Short mmCIF file of N, CA and C in Angstrom, two decimals:
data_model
loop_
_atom_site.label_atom_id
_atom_site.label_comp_id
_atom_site.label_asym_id
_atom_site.label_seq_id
_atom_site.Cartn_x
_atom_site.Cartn_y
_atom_site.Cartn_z
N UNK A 1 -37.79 -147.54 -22.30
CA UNK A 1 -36.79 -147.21 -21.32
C UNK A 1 -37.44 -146.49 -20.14
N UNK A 2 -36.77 -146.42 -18.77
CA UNK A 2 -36.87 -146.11 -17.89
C UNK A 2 -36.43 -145.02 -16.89
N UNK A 3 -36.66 -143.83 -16.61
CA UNK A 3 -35.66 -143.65 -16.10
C UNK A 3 -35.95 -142.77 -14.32
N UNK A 4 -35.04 -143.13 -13.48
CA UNK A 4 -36.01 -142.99 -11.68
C UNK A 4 -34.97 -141.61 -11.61
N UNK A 5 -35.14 -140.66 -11.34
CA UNK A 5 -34.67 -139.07 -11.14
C UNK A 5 -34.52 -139.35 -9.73
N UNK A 6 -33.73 -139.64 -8.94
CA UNK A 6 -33.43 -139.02 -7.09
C UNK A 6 -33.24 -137.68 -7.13
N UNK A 7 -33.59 -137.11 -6.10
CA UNK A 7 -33.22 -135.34 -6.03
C UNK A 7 -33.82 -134.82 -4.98
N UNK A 8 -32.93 -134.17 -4.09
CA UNK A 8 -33.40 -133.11 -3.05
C UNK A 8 -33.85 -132.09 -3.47
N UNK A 9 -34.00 -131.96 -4.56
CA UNK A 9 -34.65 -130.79 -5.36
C UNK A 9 -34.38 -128.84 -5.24
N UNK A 10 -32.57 -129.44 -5.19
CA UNK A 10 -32.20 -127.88 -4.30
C UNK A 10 -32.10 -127.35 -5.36
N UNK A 11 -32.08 -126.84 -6.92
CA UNK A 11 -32.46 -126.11 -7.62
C UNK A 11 -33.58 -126.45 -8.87
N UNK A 12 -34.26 -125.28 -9.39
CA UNK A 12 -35.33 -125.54 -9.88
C UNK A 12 -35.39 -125.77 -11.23
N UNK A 13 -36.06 -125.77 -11.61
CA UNK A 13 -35.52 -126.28 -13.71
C UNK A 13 -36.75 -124.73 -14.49
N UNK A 14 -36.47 -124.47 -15.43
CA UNK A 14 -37.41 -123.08 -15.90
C UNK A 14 -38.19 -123.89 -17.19
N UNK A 15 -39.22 -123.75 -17.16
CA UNK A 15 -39.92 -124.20 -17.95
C UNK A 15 -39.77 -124.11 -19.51
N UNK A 16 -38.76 -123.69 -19.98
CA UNK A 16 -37.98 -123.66 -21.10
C UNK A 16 -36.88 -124.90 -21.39
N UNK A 17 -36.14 -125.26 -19.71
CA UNK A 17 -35.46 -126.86 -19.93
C UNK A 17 -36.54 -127.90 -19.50
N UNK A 18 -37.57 -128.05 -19.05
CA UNK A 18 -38.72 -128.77 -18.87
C UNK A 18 -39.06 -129.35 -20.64
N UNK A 19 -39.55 -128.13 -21.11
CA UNK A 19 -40.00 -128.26 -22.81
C UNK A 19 -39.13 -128.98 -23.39
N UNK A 20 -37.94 -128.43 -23.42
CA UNK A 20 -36.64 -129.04 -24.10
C UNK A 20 -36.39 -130.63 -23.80
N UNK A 21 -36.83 -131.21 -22.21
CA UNK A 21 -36.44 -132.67 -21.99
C UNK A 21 -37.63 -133.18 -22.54
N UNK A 22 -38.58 -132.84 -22.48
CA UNK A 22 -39.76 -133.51 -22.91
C UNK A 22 -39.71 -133.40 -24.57
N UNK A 23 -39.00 -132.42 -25.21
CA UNK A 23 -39.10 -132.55 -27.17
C UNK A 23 -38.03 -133.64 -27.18
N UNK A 24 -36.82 -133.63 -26.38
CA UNK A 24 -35.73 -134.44 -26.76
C UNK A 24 -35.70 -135.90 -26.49
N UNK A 25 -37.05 -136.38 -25.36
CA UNK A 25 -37.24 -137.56 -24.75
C UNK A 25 -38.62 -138.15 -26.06
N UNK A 26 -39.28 -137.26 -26.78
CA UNK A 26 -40.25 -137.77 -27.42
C UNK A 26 -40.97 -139.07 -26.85
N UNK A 27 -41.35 -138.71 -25.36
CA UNK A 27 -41.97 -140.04 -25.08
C UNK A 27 -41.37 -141.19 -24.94
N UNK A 28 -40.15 -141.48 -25.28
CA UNK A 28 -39.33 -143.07 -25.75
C UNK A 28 -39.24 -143.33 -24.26
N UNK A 29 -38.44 -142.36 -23.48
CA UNK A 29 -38.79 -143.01 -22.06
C UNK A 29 -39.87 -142.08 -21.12
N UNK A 30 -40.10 -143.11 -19.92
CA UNK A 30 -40.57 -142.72 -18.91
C UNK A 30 -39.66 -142.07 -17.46
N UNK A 31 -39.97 -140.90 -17.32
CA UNK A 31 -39.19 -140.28 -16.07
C UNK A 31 -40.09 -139.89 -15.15
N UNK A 32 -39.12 -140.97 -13.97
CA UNK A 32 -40.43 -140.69 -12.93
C UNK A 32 -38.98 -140.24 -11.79
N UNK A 33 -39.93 -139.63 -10.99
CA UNK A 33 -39.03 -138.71 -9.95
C UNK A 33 -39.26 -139.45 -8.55
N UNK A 34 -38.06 -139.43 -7.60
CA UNK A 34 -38.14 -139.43 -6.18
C UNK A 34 -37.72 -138.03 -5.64
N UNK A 35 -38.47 -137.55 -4.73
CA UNK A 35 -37.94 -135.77 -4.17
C UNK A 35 -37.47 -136.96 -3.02
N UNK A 36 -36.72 -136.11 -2.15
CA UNK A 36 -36.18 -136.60 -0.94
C UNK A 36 -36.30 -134.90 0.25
N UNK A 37 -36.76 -134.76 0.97
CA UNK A 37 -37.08 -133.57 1.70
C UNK A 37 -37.03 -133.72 3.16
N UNK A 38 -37.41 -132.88 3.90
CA UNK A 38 -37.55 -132.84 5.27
C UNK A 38 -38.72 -132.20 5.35
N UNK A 39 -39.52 -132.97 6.55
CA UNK A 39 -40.47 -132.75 6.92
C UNK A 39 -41.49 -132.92 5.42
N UNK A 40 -42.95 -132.26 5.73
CA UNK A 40 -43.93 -132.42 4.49
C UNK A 40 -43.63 -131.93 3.15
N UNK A 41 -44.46 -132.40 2.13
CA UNK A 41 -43.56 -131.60 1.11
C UNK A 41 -44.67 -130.17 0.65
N UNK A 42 -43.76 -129.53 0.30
CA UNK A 42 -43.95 -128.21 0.04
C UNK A 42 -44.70 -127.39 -1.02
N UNK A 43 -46.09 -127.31 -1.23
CA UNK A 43 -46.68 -126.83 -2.85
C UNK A 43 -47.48 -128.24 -2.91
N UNK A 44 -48.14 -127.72 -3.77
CA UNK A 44 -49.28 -128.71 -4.23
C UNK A 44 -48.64 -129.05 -5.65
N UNK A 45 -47.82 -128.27 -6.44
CA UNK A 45 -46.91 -128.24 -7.56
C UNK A 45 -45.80 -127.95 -7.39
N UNK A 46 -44.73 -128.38 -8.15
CA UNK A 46 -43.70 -128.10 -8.45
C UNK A 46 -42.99 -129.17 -9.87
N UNK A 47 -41.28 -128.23 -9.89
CA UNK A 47 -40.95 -128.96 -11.44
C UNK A 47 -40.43 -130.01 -11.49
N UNK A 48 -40.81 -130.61 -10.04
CA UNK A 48 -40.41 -132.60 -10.34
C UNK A 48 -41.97 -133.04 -10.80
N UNK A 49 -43.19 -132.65 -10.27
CA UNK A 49 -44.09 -133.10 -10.30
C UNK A 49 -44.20 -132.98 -12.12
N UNK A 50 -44.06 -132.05 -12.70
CA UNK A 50 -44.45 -131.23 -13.80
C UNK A 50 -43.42 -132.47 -15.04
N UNK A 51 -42.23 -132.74 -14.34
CA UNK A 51 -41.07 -133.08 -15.44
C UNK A 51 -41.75 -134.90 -15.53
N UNK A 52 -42.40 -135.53 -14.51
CA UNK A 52 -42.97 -136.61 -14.47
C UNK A 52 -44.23 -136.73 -15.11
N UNK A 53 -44.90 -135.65 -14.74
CA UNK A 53 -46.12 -136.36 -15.80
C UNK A 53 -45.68 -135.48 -16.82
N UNK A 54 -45.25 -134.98 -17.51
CA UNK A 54 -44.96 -134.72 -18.86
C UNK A 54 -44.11 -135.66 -19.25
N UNK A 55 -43.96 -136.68 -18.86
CA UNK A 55 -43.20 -137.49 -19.55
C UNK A 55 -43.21 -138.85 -18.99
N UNK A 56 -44.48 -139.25 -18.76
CA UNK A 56 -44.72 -140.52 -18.83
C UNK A 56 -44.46 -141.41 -17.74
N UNK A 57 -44.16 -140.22 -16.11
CA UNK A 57 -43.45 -141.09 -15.75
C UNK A 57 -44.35 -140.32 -14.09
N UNK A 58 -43.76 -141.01 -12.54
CA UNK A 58 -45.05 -141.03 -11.58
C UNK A 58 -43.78 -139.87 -10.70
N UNK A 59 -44.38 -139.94 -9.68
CA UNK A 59 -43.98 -138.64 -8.40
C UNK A 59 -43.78 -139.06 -7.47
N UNK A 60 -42.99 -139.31 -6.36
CA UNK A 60 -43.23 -139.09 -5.10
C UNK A 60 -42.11 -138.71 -4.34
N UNK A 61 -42.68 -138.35 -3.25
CA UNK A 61 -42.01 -137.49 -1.82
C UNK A 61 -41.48 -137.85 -0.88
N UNK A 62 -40.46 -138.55 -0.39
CA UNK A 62 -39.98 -139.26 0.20
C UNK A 62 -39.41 -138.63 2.01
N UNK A 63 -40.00 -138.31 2.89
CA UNK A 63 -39.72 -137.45 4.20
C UNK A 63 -38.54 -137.85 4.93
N UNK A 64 -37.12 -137.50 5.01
CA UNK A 64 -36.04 -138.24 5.47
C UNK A 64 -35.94 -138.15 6.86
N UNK A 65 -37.23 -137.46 7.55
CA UNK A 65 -37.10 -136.45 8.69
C UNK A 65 -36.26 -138.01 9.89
N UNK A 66 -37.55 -138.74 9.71
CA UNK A 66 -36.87 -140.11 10.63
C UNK A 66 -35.90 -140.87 10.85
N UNK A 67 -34.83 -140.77 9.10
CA UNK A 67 -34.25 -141.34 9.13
C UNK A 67 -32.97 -141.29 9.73
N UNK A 68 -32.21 -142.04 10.48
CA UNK A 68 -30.57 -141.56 10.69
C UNK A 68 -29.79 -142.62 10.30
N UNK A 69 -28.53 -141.96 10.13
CA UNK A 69 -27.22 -142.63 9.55
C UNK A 69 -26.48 -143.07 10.34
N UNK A 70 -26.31 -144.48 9.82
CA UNK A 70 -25.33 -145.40 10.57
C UNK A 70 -24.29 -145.34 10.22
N UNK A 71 -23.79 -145.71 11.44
CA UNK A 71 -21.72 -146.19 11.21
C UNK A 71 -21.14 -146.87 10.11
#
C-alpha cells in the first residue's frame, strides 16, 4: 500500500506520534509526503521529512509562491 500525505505543514507531530505511526504502519505501507509552502523551504529537517523516511516513503517541497487561482 501507498500512501501520498499533502500538508502545509501548519502543525507539528512530537516524536512520540511519529513512533506510534511508524509501530502501527509496521512497514506494510509506504508514506511519502508533499509539504506545500511559500517561498524556500525551511530547515534542513523537519517531521514530514522524518515521518517519510521512517516509513518507507520519499519528501518533497512544493513552493506555491507562483502559483495563482483561477475563476
Amino acid at each position: 500500500d501507498v500512501i501520498f500525505f499533502l500538508t502545509d505543514a501548519g502543525d507539528g507531530m512530537s516524536p512520540g506520534k511519529l513512533a506510534e505511526i511508524r509501530r502501527i504502519n509496521g512497514g506494510r505501507s509506504s508514506i511519502n509526503v508533499i509539504e506545500f509552502g511559500i517561498g524556500p523551504p525551511e530547515g534542513a529537517s523537519n517531521f514530514l521529512k522524518q515521518l517519510a523516511a521512517e516509513n518507507g516513503g520519499k519528501y518533497a517541497y512544493v513552493d506555491v509562491t507562483g502559483f495563482q487561482a483561477r475563476p
